[in-house]
Tab-separated table of N, CA and C in Angstrom:
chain	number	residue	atom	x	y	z
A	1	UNK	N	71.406	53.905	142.430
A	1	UNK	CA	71.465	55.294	142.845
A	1	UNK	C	71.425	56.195	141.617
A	2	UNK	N	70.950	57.149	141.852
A	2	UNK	CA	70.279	58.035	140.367
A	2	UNK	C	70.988	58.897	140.909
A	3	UNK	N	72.290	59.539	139.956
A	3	UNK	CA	73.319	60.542	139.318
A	3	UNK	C	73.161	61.409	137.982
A	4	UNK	N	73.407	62.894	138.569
A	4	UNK	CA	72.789	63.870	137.655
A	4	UNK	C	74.001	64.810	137.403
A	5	UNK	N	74.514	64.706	136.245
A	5	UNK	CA	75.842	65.626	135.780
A	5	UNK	C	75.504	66.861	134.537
A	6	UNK	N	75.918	68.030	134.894
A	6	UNK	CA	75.526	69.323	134.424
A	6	UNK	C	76.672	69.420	133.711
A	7	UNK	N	76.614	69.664	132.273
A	7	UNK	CA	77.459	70.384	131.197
A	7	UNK	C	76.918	71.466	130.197
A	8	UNK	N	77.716	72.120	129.962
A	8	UNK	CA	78.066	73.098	129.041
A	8	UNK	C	77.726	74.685	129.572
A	9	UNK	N	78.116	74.838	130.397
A	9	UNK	CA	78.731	76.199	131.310
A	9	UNK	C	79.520	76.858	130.509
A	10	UNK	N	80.327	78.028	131.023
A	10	UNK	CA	80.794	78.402	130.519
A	10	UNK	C	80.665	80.580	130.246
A	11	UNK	N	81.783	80.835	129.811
A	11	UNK	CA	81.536	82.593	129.891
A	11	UNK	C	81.230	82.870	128.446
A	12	UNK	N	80.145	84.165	128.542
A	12	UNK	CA	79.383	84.392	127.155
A	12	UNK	C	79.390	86.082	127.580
A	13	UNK	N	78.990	86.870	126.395
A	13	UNK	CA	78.666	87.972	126.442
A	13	UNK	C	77.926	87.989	126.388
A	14	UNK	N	76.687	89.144	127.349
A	14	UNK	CA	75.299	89.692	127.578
A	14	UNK	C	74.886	89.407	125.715
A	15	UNK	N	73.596	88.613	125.793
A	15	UNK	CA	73.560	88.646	124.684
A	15	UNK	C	73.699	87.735	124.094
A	16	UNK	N	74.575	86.558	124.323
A	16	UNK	CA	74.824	85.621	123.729
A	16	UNK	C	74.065	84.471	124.422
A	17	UNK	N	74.309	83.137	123.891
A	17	UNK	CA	73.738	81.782	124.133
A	17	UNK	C	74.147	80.971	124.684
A	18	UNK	N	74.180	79.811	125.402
A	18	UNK	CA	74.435	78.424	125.969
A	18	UNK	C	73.684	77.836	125.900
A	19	UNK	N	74.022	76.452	125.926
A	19	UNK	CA	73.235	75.186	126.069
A	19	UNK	C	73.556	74.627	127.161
A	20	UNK	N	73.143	73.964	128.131
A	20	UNK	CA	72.898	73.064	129.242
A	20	UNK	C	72.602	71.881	128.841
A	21	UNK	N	73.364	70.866	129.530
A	21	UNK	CA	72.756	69.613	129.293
A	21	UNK	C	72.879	68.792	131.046
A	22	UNK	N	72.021	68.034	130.787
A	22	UNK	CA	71.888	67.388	132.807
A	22	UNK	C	71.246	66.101	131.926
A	23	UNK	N	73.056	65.200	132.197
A	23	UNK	CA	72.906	63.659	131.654
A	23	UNK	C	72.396	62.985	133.421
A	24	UNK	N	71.531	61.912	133.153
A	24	UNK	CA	70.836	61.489	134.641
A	24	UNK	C	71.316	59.953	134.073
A	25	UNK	N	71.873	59.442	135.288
A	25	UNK	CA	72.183	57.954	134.939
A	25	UNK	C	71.461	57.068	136.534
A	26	UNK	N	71.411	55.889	135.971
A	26	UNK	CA	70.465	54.994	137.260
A	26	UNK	C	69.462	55.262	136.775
A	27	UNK	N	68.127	54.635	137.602
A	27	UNK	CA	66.915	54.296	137.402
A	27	UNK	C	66.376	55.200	137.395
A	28	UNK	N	65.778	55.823	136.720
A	28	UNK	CA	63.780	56.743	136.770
A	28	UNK	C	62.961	56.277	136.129
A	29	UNK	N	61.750	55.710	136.719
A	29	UNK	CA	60.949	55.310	135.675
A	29	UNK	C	59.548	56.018	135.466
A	30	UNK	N	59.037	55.609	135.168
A	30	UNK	CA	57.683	56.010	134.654
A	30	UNK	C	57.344	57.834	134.613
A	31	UNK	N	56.898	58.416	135.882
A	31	UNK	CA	56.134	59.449	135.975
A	31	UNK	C	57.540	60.507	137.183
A	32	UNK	N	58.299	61.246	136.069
A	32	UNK	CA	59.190	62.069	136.740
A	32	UNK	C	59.145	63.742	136.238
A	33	UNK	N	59.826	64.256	137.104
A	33	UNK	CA	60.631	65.715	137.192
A	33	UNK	C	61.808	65.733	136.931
A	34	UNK	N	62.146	66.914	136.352
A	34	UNK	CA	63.245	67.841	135.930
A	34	UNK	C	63.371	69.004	136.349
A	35	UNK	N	64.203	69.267	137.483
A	35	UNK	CA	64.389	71.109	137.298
A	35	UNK	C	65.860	72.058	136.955
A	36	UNK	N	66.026	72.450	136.797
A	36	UNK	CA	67.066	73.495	136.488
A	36	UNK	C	66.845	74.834	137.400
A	37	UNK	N	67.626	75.163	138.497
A	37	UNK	CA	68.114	76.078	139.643
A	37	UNK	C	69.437	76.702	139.399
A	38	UNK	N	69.334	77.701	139.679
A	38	UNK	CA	70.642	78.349	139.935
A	38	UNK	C	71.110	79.125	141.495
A	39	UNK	N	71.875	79.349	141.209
A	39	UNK	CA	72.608	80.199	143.152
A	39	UNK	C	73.912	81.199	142.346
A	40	UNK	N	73.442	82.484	142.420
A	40	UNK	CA	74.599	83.686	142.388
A	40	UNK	C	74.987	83.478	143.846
A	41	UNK	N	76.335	84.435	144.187
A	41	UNK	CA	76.963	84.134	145.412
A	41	UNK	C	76.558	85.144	145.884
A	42	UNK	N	76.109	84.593	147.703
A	42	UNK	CA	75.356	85.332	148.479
A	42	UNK	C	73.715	85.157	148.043
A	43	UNK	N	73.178	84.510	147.356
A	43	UNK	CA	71.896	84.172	146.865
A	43	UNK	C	71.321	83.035	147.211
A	44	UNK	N	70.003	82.794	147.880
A	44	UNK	CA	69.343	81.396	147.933
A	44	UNK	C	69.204	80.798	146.719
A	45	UNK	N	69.601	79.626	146.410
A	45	UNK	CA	68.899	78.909	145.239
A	45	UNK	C	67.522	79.077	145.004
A	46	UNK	N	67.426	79.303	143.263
A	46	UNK	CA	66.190	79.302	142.893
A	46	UNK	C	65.850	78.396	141.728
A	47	UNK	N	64.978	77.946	141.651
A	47	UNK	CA	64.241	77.479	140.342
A	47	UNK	C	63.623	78.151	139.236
A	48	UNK	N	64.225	78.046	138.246
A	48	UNK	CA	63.493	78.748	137.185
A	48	UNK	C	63.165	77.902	136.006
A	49	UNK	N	63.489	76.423	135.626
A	49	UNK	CA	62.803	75.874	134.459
A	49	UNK	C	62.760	74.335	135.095
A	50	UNK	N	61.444	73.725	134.704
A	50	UNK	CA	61.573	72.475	135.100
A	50	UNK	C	60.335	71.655	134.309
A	51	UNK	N	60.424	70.457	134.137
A	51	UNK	CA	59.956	69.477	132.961
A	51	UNK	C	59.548	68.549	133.323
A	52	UNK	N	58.487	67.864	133.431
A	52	UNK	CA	57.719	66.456	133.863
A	52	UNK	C	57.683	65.745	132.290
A	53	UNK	N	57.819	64.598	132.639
A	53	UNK	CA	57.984	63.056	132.020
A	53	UNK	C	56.709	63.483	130.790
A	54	UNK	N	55.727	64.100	131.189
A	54	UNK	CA	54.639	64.008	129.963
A	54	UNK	C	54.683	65.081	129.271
A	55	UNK	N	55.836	66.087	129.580
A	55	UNK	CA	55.989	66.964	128.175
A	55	UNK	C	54.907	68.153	129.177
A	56	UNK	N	54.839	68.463	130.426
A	56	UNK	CA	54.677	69.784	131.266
A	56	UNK	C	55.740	70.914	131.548
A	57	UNK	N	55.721	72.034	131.194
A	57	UNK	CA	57.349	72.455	131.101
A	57	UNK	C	56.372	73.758	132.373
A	58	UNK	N	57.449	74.300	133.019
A	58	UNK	CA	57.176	75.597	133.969
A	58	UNK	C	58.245	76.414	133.954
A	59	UNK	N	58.230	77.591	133.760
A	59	UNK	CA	58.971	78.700	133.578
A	59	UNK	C	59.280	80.015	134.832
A	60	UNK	N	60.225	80.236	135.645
A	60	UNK	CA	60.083	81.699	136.164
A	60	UNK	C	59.487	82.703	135.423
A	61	UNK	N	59.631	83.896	135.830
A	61	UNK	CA	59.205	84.729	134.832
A	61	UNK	C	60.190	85.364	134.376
A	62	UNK	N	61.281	85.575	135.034
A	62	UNK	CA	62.966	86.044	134.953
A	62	UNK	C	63.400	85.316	133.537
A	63	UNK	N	63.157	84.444	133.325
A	63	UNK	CA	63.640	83.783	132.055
A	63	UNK	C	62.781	83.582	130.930
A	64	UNK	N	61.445	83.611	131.133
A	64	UNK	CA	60.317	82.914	130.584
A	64	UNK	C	60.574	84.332	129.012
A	65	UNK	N	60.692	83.311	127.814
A	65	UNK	CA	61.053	83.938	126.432
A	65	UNK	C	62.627	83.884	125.878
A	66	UNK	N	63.012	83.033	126.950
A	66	UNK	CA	64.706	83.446	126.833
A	66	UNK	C	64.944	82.014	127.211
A	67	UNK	N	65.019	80.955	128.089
A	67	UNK	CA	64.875	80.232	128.141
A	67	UNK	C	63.884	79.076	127.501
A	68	UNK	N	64.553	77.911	126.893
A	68	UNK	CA	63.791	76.566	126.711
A	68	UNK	C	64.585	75.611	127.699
A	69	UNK	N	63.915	75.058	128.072
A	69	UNK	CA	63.929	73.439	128.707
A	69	UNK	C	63.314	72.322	127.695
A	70	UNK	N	63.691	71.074	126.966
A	70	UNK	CA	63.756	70.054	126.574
A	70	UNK	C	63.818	68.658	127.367
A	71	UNK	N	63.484	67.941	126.891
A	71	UNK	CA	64.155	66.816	126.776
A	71	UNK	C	64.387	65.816	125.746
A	72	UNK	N	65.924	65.496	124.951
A	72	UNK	CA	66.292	64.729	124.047
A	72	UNK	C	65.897	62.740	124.206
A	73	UNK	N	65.946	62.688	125.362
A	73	UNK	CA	65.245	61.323	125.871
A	73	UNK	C	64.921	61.484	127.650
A	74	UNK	N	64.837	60.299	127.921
A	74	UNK	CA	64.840	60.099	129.511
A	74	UNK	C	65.684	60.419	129.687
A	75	UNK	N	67.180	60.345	129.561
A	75	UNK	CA	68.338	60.336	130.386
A	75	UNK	C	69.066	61.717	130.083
A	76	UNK	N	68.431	62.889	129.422
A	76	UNK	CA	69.203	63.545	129.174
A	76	UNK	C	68.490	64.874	128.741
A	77	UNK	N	68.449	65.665	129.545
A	77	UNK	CA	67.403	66.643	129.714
A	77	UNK	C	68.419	68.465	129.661
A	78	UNK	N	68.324	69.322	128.411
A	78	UNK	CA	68.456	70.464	128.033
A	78	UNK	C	67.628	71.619	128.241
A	79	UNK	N	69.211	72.465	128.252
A	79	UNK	CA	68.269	73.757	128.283
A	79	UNK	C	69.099	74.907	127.649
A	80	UNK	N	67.779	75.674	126.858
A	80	UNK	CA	68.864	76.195	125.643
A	80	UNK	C	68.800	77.459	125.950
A	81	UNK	N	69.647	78.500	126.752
A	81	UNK	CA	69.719	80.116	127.224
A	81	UNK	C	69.635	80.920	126.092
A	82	UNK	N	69.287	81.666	125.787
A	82	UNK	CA	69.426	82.662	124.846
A	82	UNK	C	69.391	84.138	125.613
A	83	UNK	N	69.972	85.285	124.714
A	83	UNK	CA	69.561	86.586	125.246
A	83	UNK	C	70.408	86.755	126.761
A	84	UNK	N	71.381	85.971	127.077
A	84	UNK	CA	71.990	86.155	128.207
A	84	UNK	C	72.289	87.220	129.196
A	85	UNK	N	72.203	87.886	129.912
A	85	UNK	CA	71.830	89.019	130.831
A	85	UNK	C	73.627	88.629	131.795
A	86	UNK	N	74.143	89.575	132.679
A	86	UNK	CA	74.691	89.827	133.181
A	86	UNK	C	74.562	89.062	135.071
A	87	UNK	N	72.824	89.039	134.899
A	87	UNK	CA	72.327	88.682	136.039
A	87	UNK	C	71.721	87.407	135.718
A	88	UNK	N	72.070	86.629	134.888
A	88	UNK	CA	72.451	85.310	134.755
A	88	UNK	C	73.633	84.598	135.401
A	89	UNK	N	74.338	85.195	135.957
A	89	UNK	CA	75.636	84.364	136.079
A	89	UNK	C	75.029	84.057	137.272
A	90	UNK	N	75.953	82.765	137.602
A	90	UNK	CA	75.514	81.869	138.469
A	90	UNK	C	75.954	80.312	138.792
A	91	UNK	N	75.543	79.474	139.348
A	91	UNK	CA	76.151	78.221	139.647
A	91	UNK	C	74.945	77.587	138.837
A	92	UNK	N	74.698	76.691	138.111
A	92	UNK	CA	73.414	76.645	137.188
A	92	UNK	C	73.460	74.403	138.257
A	93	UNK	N	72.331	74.128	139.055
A	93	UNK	CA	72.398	72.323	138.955
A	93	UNK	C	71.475	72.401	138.399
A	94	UNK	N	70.859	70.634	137.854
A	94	UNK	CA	69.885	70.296	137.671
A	94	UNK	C	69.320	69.363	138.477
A	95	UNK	N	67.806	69.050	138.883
A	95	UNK	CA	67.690	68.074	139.876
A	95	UNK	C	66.698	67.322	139.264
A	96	UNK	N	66.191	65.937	139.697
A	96	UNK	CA	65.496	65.152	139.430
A	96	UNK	C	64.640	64.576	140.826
A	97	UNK	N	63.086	64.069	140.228
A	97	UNK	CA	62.637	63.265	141.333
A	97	UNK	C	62.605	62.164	141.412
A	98	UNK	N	62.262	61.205	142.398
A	98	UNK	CA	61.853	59.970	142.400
A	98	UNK	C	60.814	59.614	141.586
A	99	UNK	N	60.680	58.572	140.824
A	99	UNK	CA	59.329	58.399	140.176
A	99	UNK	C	58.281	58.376	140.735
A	100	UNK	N	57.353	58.553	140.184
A	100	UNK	CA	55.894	59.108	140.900
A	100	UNK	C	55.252	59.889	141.691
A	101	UNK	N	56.279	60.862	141.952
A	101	UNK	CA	56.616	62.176	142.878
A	101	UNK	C	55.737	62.931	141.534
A	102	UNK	N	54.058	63.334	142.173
A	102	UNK	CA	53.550	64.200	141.151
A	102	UNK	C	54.307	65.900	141.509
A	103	UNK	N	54.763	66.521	140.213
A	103	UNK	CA	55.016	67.940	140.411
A	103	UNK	C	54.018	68.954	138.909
A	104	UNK	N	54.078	69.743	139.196
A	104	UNK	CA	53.308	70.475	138.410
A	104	UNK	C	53.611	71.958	138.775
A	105	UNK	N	53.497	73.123	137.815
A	105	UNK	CA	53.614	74.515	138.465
A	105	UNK	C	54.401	74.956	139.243
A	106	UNK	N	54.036	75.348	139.914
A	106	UNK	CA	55.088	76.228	140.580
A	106	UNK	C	55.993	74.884	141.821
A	107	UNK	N	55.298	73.778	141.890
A	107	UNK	CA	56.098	72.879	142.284
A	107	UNK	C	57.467	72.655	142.042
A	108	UNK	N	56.814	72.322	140.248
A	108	UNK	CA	58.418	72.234	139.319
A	108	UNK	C	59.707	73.060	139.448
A	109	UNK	N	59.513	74.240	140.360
A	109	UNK	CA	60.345	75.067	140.400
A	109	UNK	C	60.639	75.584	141.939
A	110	UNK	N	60.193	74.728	142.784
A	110	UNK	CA	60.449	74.181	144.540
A	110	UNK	C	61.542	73.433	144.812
A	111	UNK	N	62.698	74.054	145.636
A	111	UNK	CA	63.654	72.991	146.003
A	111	UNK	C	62.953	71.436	146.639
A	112	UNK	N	62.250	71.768	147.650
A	112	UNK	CA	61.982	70.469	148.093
A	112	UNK	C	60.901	69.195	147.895
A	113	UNK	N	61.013	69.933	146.471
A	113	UNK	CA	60.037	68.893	145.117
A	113	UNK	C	61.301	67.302	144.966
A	114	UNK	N	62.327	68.020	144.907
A	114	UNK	CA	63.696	67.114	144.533
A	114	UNK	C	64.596	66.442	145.341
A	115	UNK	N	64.548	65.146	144.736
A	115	UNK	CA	65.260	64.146	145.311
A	115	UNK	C	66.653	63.903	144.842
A	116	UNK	N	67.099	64.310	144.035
A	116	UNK	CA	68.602	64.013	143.391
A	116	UNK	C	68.874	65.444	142.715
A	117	UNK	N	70.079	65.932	143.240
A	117	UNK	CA	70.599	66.951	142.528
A	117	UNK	C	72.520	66.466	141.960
A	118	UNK	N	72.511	67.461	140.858
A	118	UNK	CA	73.887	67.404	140.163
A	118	UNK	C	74.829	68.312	140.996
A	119	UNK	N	75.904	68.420	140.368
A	119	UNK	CA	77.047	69.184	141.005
A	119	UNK	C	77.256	70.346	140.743
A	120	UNK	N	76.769	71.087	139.197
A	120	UNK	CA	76.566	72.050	138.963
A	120	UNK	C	77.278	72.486	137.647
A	121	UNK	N	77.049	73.438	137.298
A	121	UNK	CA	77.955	73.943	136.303
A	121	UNK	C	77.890	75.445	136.347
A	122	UNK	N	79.283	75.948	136.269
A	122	UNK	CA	79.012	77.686	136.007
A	122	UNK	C	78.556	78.081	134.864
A	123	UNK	N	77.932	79.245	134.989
A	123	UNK	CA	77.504	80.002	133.906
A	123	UNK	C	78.117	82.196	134.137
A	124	UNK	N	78.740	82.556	133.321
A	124	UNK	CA	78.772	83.464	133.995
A	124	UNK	C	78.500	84.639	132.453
A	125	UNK	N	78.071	85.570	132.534
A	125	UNK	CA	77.951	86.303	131.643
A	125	UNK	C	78.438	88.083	131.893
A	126	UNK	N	79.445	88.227	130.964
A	126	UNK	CA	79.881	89.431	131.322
A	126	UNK	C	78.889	90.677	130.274
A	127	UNK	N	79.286	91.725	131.277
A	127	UNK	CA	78.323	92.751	129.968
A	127	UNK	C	78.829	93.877	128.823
């Protein structure tokens, strides 16, 4: 069973930085996804950064210059906030697919691209 745990949350001032990390344990092999979603309260979850196995990265546009998405290996996939906004705060998961689940574009950033999601981590930014 493939388990996905979200760290380094946490309160920042408008302006400031975090790092995200979404450690994935169990099997993925070959040809996968990465996304990073968030949910403010009272908000549908959305997708805004997400990463395929061959080094494809997709961006919202809400974040796109302010946000990076990485990955340090298979099992352990970052994301580095910068420029933090007020309307960042939020419940931040990360999710993963089954292998060979092709995603691309605006896929990468579709809830029902994903097969395994984490538990979450806060992020909240005051201004």
């Amino acid at each position: 069973q493939v388990q996905l745990v979200e760290s380094g949350g946490g309160s920042v001032q408008a302006g400031g930085s975090l790092r995200l990390s979404c450690a994935v344990s169990g099997y993925i092999y070959g040809y996968y996804c990465i996304g990073w979603f968030r949910q403010a309260p009272g908000k549908e979850r959305e997708g805004f950064a997400g990463i395929v196995s061959d080094g494809t990265k997709s961006y919202a546009d809400s974040v796109k210059g302010r946000f990076t998405i990485s990955q340090d290996n298979a099992k352990n996939t970052l994301l580095q906030m910068n420029s933090l906004k007020p309307e960042d705060t939020a419940m931040y998961y990360c999710a993963a697919t089954r292998g060979g689940i092709y995603c691309s574009g605006d896929s990468l950033l579709a809830r029902v691209t994903y097969n395994y999601w984490g538990q979450g981590t806060q992020v909240t930014v005051s201004s």
